[in-house]
Amino acid sequence: MLKRMCTAKIANAYITKAELHYEGSCGIDAGVLEASGILPYEMVLIANVTNGRRFETYTIPEPAGSGAFCLYGGAAHMGAPGDEIIIMAYGYLNEGEVAKFKAPKVVRLAAKNKLP
């Protein structure tokens, strides 16, 4: 049996842009994506700490070092610039992998969405 486990999390992120007229996704600073182990175009769950909304979308890389966390398309209705968000990625692990799994990779951002 496969279990769906949280494999990576980006915490203390703040939305920098919300653009409705776009095909949809969440743009994330490529350096932060790399540090978290979340891949470009990977499906993620986003929890908006500010307004309580949760939604699923996929990631697209923004320029490394930019601190960008952008909601595009329909996702732009789920948050506004300045809202705090948590991004979580999931993976399906078999029983052997679950037994060895310790915890998700967690990246807690510093001020202005920068890596610590």
Short mmCIF file of N, CA and C in Angstrom, two decimals:
data_model
loop_
_atom_site.label_atom_id
_atom_site.label_comp_id
_atom_site.label_asym_id
_atom_site.label_seq_id
_atom_site.Cartn_x
_atom_site.Cartn_y
_atom_site.Cartn_z
N MET A 1 0.84 -1.18 0.00
CA MET A 1 0.00 0.00 0.00
C MET A 1 0.89 1.24 0.00
N LEU A 2 0.51 2.23 -0.79
CA LEU A 2 1.24 3.50 -0.83
C LEU A 2 0.60 4.50 0.12
N LYS A 3 1.44 5.27 0.79
CA LYS A 3 0.99 6.34 1.69
C LYS A 3 1.42 7.67 1.09
N ARG A 4 0.52 8.65 1.13
CA ARG A 4 0.86 9.99 0.65
C ARG A 4 1.48 10.76 1.81
N MET A 5 2.74 11.14 1.65
CA MET A 5 3.50 11.80 2.71
C MET A 5 3.95 13.19 2.26
N CYS A 6 3.99 14.11 3.20
CA CYS A 6 4.55 15.43 2.93
C CYS A 6 6.07 15.26 2.84
N THR A 7 6.64 15.55 1.68
CA THR A 7 8.07 15.34 1.47
C THR A 7 8.90 16.62 1.55
N ALA A 8 8.24 17.77 1.38
CA ALA A 8 8.96 19.05 1.42
C ALA A 8 7.99 20.16 1.81
N LYS A 9 8.55 21.19 2.48
CA LYS A 9 7.72 22.32 2.90
C LYS A 9 8.55 23.59 2.88
N ILE A 10 7.94 24.66 2.36
CA ILE A 10 8.53 26.00 2.40
C ILE A 10 7.65 26.83 3.32
N ALA A 11 8.21 27.33 4.42
CA ALA A 11 7.46 28.10 5.41
C ALA A 11 7.96 29.54 5.45
N ASN A 12 7.13 30.41 6.01
CA ASN A 12 7.45 31.84 6.16
C ASN A 12 7.60 32.55 4.82
N ALA A 13 6.86 32.10 3.81
CA ALA A 13 6.89 32.75 2.50
C ALA A 13 5.76 33.78 2.43
N TYR A 14 5.99 34.83 1.70
CA TYR A 14 4.99 35.89 1.54
C TYR A 14 4.76 36.14 0.05
N ILE A 15 3.49 36.20 -0.34
CA ILE A 15 3.13 36.44 -1.74
C ILE A 15 3.66 37.81 -2.16
N THR A 16 4.32 37.84 -3.31
CA THR A 16 4.86 39.10 -3.83
C THR A 16 4.04 39.64 -5.00
N LYS A 17 3.23 38.76 -5.63
CA LYS A 17 2.47 39.18 -6.81
C LYS A 17 1.30 38.23 -7.01
N ALA A 18 0.17 38.75 -7.44
CA ALA A 18 -0.99 37.95 -7.83
C ALA A 18 -1.49 38.49 -9.16
N GLU A 19 -1.42 37.66 -10.19
CA GLU A 19 -1.78 38.09 -11.55
C GLU A 19 -2.85 37.16 -12.11
N LEU A 20 -4.06 37.65 -12.21
CA LEU A 20 -5.20 36.84 -12.63
C LEU A 20 -5.10 36.39 -14.09
N HIS A 21 -4.67 37.23 -14.98
CA HIS A 21 -4.68 36.92 -16.41
C HIS A 21 -3.39 36.23 -16.83
N TYR A 22 -3.32 34.96 -16.47
CA TYR A 22 -2.16 34.10 -16.72
C TYR A 22 -2.71 32.70 -16.72
N GLU A 23 -2.03 31.75 -17.33
CA GLU A 23 -2.62 30.42 -17.44
C GLU A 23 -2.66 29.64 -16.13
N GLY A 24 -2.00 30.10 -15.10
CA GLY A 24 -2.17 29.49 -13.78
C GLY A 24 -0.96 28.76 -13.28
N SER A 25 -0.66 28.93 -12.02
CA SER A 25 0.42 28.25 -11.33
C SER A 25 0.90 29.11 -10.17
N CYS A 26 2.01 28.68 -9.56
CA CYS A 26 2.63 29.46 -8.50
C CYS A 26 4.11 29.62 -8.84
N GLY A 27 4.52 30.84 -9.10
CA GLY A 27 5.92 31.11 -9.37
C GLY A 27 6.69 31.22 -8.07
N ILE A 28 7.81 30.50 -7.99
CA ILE A 28 8.63 30.48 -6.77
C ILE A 28 10.09 30.68 -7.15
N ASP A 29 10.78 31.52 -6.40
CA ASP A 29 12.21 31.75 -6.54
C ASP A 29 12.91 30.40 -6.77
N ALA A 30 13.64 30.27 -7.89
CA ALA A 30 14.27 29.00 -8.25
C ALA A 30 15.26 28.52 -7.19
N GLY A 31 15.93 29.43 -6.52
CA GLY A 31 16.86 29.04 -5.46
C GLY A 31 16.14 28.40 -4.28
N VAL A 32 14.97 28.93 -3.96
CA VAL A 32 14.16 28.36 -2.87
C VAL A 32 13.63 26.99 -3.28
N LEU A 33 13.17 26.87 -4.54
CA LEU A 33 12.72 25.56 -5.02
C LEU A 33 13.84 24.54 -4.87
N GLU A 34 15.02 24.88 -5.34
CA GLU A 34 16.15 23.95 -5.27
C GLU A 34 16.47 23.58 -3.82
N ALA A 35 16.50 24.55 -2.93
CA ALA A 35 16.81 24.29 -1.52
C ALA A 35 15.79 23.36 -0.88
N SER A 36 14.54 23.45 -1.32
CA SER A 36 13.47 22.63 -0.73
C SER A 36 13.37 21.25 -1.34
N GLY A 37 13.94 21.07 -2.52
CA GLY A 37 13.80 19.81 -3.23
C GLY A 37 12.51 19.72 -4.03
N ILE A 38 11.73 20.79 -4.07
CA ILE A 38 10.51 20.82 -4.88
C ILE A 38 10.92 21.15 -6.31
N LEU A 39 10.41 20.39 -7.26
CA LEU A 39 10.80 20.55 -8.65
C LEU A 39 9.91 21.56 -9.38
N PRO A 40 10.45 22.20 -10.42
CA PRO A 40 9.58 23.00 -11.28
C PRO A 40 8.48 22.11 -11.86
N TYR A 41 7.27 22.60 -11.89
CA TYR A 41 6.07 21.94 -12.41
C TYR A 41 5.55 20.82 -11.52
N GLU A 42 6.10 20.69 -10.32
CA GLU A 42 5.59 19.71 -9.36
C GLU A 42 4.30 20.25 -8.74
N MET A 43 3.34 19.36 -8.52
CA MET A 43 2.09 19.74 -7.86
C MET A 43 2.36 20.00 -6.38
N VAL A 44 1.76 21.06 -5.86
CA VAL A 44 1.93 21.43 -4.45
C VAL A 44 0.59 21.86 -3.86
N LEU A 45 0.51 21.76 -2.54
CA LEU A 45 -0.62 22.30 -1.79
C LEU A 45 -0.12 23.58 -1.14
N ILE A 46 -0.89 24.65 -1.26
CA ILE A 46 -0.52 25.92 -0.65
C ILE A 46 -1.55 26.26 0.42
N ALA A 47 -1.06 26.55 1.61
CA ALA A 47 -1.92 27.00 2.71
C ALA A 47 -1.66 28.49 2.91
N ASN A 48 -2.71 29.28 2.78
CA ASN A 48 -2.60 30.72 3.00
C ASN A 48 -2.85 30.96 4.49
N VAL A 49 -1.80 31.28 5.22
CA VAL A 49 -1.88 31.50 6.67
C VAL A 49 -2.73 32.73 6.98
N THR A 50 -2.70 33.71 6.11
CA THR A 50 -3.40 34.97 6.34
C THR A 50 -4.91 34.82 6.26
N ASN A 51 -5.41 34.10 5.24
CA ASN A 51 -6.86 34.00 5.07
C ASN A 51 -7.44 32.61 5.27
N GLY A 52 -6.60 31.61 5.53
CA GLY A 52 -7.08 30.26 5.81
C GLY A 52 -7.38 29.40 4.60
N ARG A 53 -7.23 29.91 3.41
CA ARG A 53 -7.52 29.12 2.21
C ARG A 53 -6.40 28.13 1.93
N ARG A 54 -6.79 26.99 1.33
CA ARG A 54 -5.83 25.99 0.86
C ARG A 54 -6.18 25.67 -0.58
N PHE A 55 -5.17 25.47 -1.41
CA PHE A 55 -5.42 25.15 -2.81
C PHE A 55 -4.23 24.41 -3.40
N GLU A 56 -4.51 23.70 -4.48
CA GLU A 56 -3.48 22.92 -5.16
C GLU A 56 -3.15 23.59 -6.49
N THR A 57 -1.88 23.61 -6.83
CA THR A 57 -1.42 24.14 -8.11
C THR A 57 -0.06 23.52 -8.40
N TYR A 58 0.62 24.02 -9.40
CA TYR A 58 1.96 23.53 -9.70
C TYR A 58 2.94 24.70 -9.66
N THR A 59 4.21 24.37 -9.51
CA THR A 59 5.23 25.41 -9.39
C THR A 59 5.84 25.74 -10.74
N ILE A 60 6.26 26.98 -10.88
CA ILE A 60 7.11 27.38 -12.00
C ILE A 60 8.25 28.21 -11.41
N PRO A 61 9.45 28.06 -11.96
CA PRO A 61 10.58 28.80 -11.39
C PRO A 61 10.56 30.28 -11.76
N GLU A 62 10.82 31.10 -10.77
CA GLU A 62 11.07 32.53 -10.95
C GLU A 62 12.59 32.73 -10.80
N PRO A 63 13.14 33.86 -11.18
CA PRO A 63 14.58 34.06 -11.09
C PRO A 63 15.13 33.79 -9.68
N ALA A 64 16.24 33.05 -9.63
CA ALA A 64 16.89 32.73 -8.35
C ALA A 64 17.33 34.01 -7.66
N GLY A 65 17.09 34.07 -6.36
CA GLY A 65 17.47 35.22 -5.56
C GLY A 65 16.47 36.36 -5.58
N SER A 66 15.39 36.20 -6.35
CA SER A 66 14.40 37.28 -6.49
C SER A 66 13.46 37.38 -5.29
N GLY A 67 13.32 36.29 -4.53
CA GLY A 67 12.36 36.27 -3.43
C GLY A 67 10.92 36.22 -3.91
N ALA A 68 10.72 35.91 -5.20
CA ALA A 68 9.38 35.92 -5.79
C ALA A 68 8.54 34.72 -5.35
N PHE A 69 7.31 35.00 -4.95
CA PHE A 69 6.27 34.00 -4.70
C PHE A 69 5.01 34.58 -5.32
N CYS A 70 4.69 34.11 -6.52
CA CYS A 70 3.64 34.72 -7.34
C CYS A 70 2.49 33.75 -7.57
N LEU A 71 1.27 34.22 -7.41
CA LEU A 71 0.09 33.43 -7.74
C LEU A 71 -0.42 33.89 -9.09
N TYR A 72 -0.62 32.93 -9.99
CA TYR A 72 -1.05 33.24 -11.35
C TYR A 72 -2.37 32.56 -11.66
N GLY A 73 -3.13 33.15 -12.57
CA GLY A 73 -4.40 32.58 -13.02
C GLY A 73 -5.39 32.49 -11.88
N GLY A 74 -6.17 31.42 -11.86
CA GLY A 74 -7.19 31.24 -10.83
C GLY A 74 -6.63 31.27 -9.42
N ALA A 75 -5.38 30.84 -9.25
CA ALA A 75 -4.75 30.85 -7.93
C ALA A 75 -4.64 32.27 -7.38
N ALA A 76 -4.64 33.27 -8.26
CA ALA A 76 -4.54 34.66 -7.81
C ALA A 76 -5.73 35.07 -6.96
N HIS A 77 -6.85 34.34 -7.07
CA HIS A 77 -8.01 34.62 -6.22
C HIS A 77 -7.80 34.13 -4.79
N MET A 78 -6.78 33.30 -4.57
CA MET A 78 -6.58 32.65 -3.28
C MET A 78 -5.69 33.42 -2.32
N GLY A 79 -5.07 34.49 -2.79
CA GLY A 79 -4.20 35.27 -1.92
C GLY A 79 -3.84 36.59 -2.56
N ALA A 80 -3.25 37.45 -1.76
CA ALA A 80 -2.86 38.79 -2.21
C ALA A 80 -1.43 39.07 -1.77
N PRO A 81 -0.74 39.97 -2.47
CA PRO A 81 0.60 40.33 -2.03
C PRO A 81 0.62 40.69 -0.55
N GLY A 82 1.60 40.13 0.15
CA GLY A 82 1.73 40.33 1.59
C GLY A 82 1.17 39.20 2.43
N ASP A 83 0.32 38.34 1.83
CA ASP A 83 -0.21 37.19 2.57
C ASP A 83 0.90 36.18 2.84
N GLU A 84 0.89 35.61 4.03
CA GLU A 84 1.85 34.55 4.37
C GLU A 84 1.31 33.22 3.87
N ILE A 85 2.19 32.42 3.24
CA ILE A 85 1.80 31.11 2.73
C ILE A 85 2.81 30.04 3.13
N ILE A 86 2.33 28.81 3.13
CA ILE A 86 3.17 27.63 3.32
C ILE A 86 2.95 26.76 2.09
N ILE A 87 4.04 26.28 1.48
CA ILE A 87 3.96 25.44 0.29
C ILE A 87 4.41 24.03 0.69
N MET A 88 3.58 23.03 0.36
CA MET A 88 3.89 21.65 0.73
C MET A 88 3.84 20.75 -0.50
N ALA A 89 4.85 19.90 -0.64
CA ALA A 89 4.89 18.90 -1.71
C ALA A 89 4.68 17.52 -1.10
N TYR A 90 4.11 16.64 -1.88
CA TYR A 90 3.78 15.30 -1.40
C TYR A 90 4.36 14.25 -2.33
N GLY A 91 4.58 13.08 -1.78
CA GLY A 91 5.02 11.94 -2.58
C GLY A 91 4.36 10.69 -2.05
N TYR A 92 4.28 9.68 -2.92
CA TYR A 92 3.71 8.39 -2.52
C TYR A 92 4.84 7.44 -2.19
N LEU A 93 4.85 6.95 -0.95
CA LEU A 93 5.89 6.06 -0.47
C LEU A 93 5.31 4.69 -0.18
N ASN A 94 6.09 3.65 -0.52
CA ASN A 94 5.65 2.30 -0.17
C ASN A 94 6.00 2.03 1.29
N GLU A 95 5.60 0.88 1.81
CA GLU A 95 5.80 0.59 3.24
C GLU A 95 7.26 0.64 3.65
N GLY A 96 8.16 0.15 2.80
CA GLY A 96 9.58 0.20 3.11
C GLY A 96 10.11 1.62 3.17
N GLU A 97 9.67 2.45 2.24
CA GLU A 97 10.09 3.85 2.23
C GLU A 97 9.52 4.61 3.42
N VAL A 98 8.27 4.30 3.78
CA VAL A 98 7.65 4.96 4.94
C VAL A 98 8.42 4.62 6.21
N ALA A 99 8.86 3.37 6.34
CA ALA A 99 9.60 2.95 7.54
C ALA A 99 10.91 3.72 7.69
N LYS A 100 11.51 4.12 6.58
CA LYS A 100 12.78 4.85 6.62
C LYS A 100 12.60 6.37 6.62
N PHE A 101 11.39 6.82 6.33
CA PHE A 101 11.12 8.25 6.20
C PHE A 101 11.15 8.92 7.56
N LYS A 102 11.93 9.97 7.70
CA LYS A 102 12.05 10.68 8.99
C LYS A 102 11.14 11.90 9.06
N ALA A 103 11.26 12.78 8.08
CA ALA A 103 10.49 14.04 8.10
C ALA A 103 10.66 14.72 6.75
N PRO A 104 9.75 15.62 6.41
CA PRO A 104 9.92 16.36 5.16
C PRO A 104 11.10 17.32 5.23
N LYS A 105 11.64 17.65 4.08
CA LYS A 105 12.67 18.70 4.00
C LYS A 105 11.94 20.02 4.22
N VAL A 106 12.36 20.81 5.19
CA VAL A 106 11.69 22.07 5.53
C VAL A 106 12.65 23.23 5.30
N VAL A 107 12.19 24.22 4.55
CA VAL A 107 12.94 25.46 4.36
C VAL A 107 12.12 26.57 5.00
N ARG A 108 12.68 27.21 6.02
CA ARG A 108 12.03 28.35 6.68
C ARG A 108 12.73 29.62 6.21
N LEU A 109 11.99 30.44 5.51
CA LEU A 109 12.59 31.62 4.89
C LEU A 109 12.83 32.74 5.90
N ALA A 110 13.83 33.54 5.60
CA ALA A 110 14.13 34.74 6.38
C ALA A 110 13.33 35.90 5.78
N ALA A 111 13.58 37.10 6.23
CA ALA A 111 12.88 38.29 5.74
C ALA A 111 12.99 38.41 4.22
N LYS A 112 11.95 38.94 3.60
CA LYS A 112 11.89 39.19 2.16
C LYS A 112 12.04 37.92 1.34
N ASN A 113 11.56 36.78 1.89
CA ASN A 113 11.56 35.49 1.19
C ASN A 113 12.96 35.01 0.83
N LYS A 114 13.95 35.37 1.62
CA LYS A 114 15.32 34.96 1.34
C LYS A 114 15.67 33.69 2.10
N LEU A 115 16.56 32.91 1.53
CA LEU A 115 17.05 31.72 2.22
C LEU A 115 17.87 32.15 3.43
N PRO A 116 17.77 31.40 4.52
CA PRO A 116 18.53 31.77 5.74
C PRO A 116 20.03 31.62 5.53
#
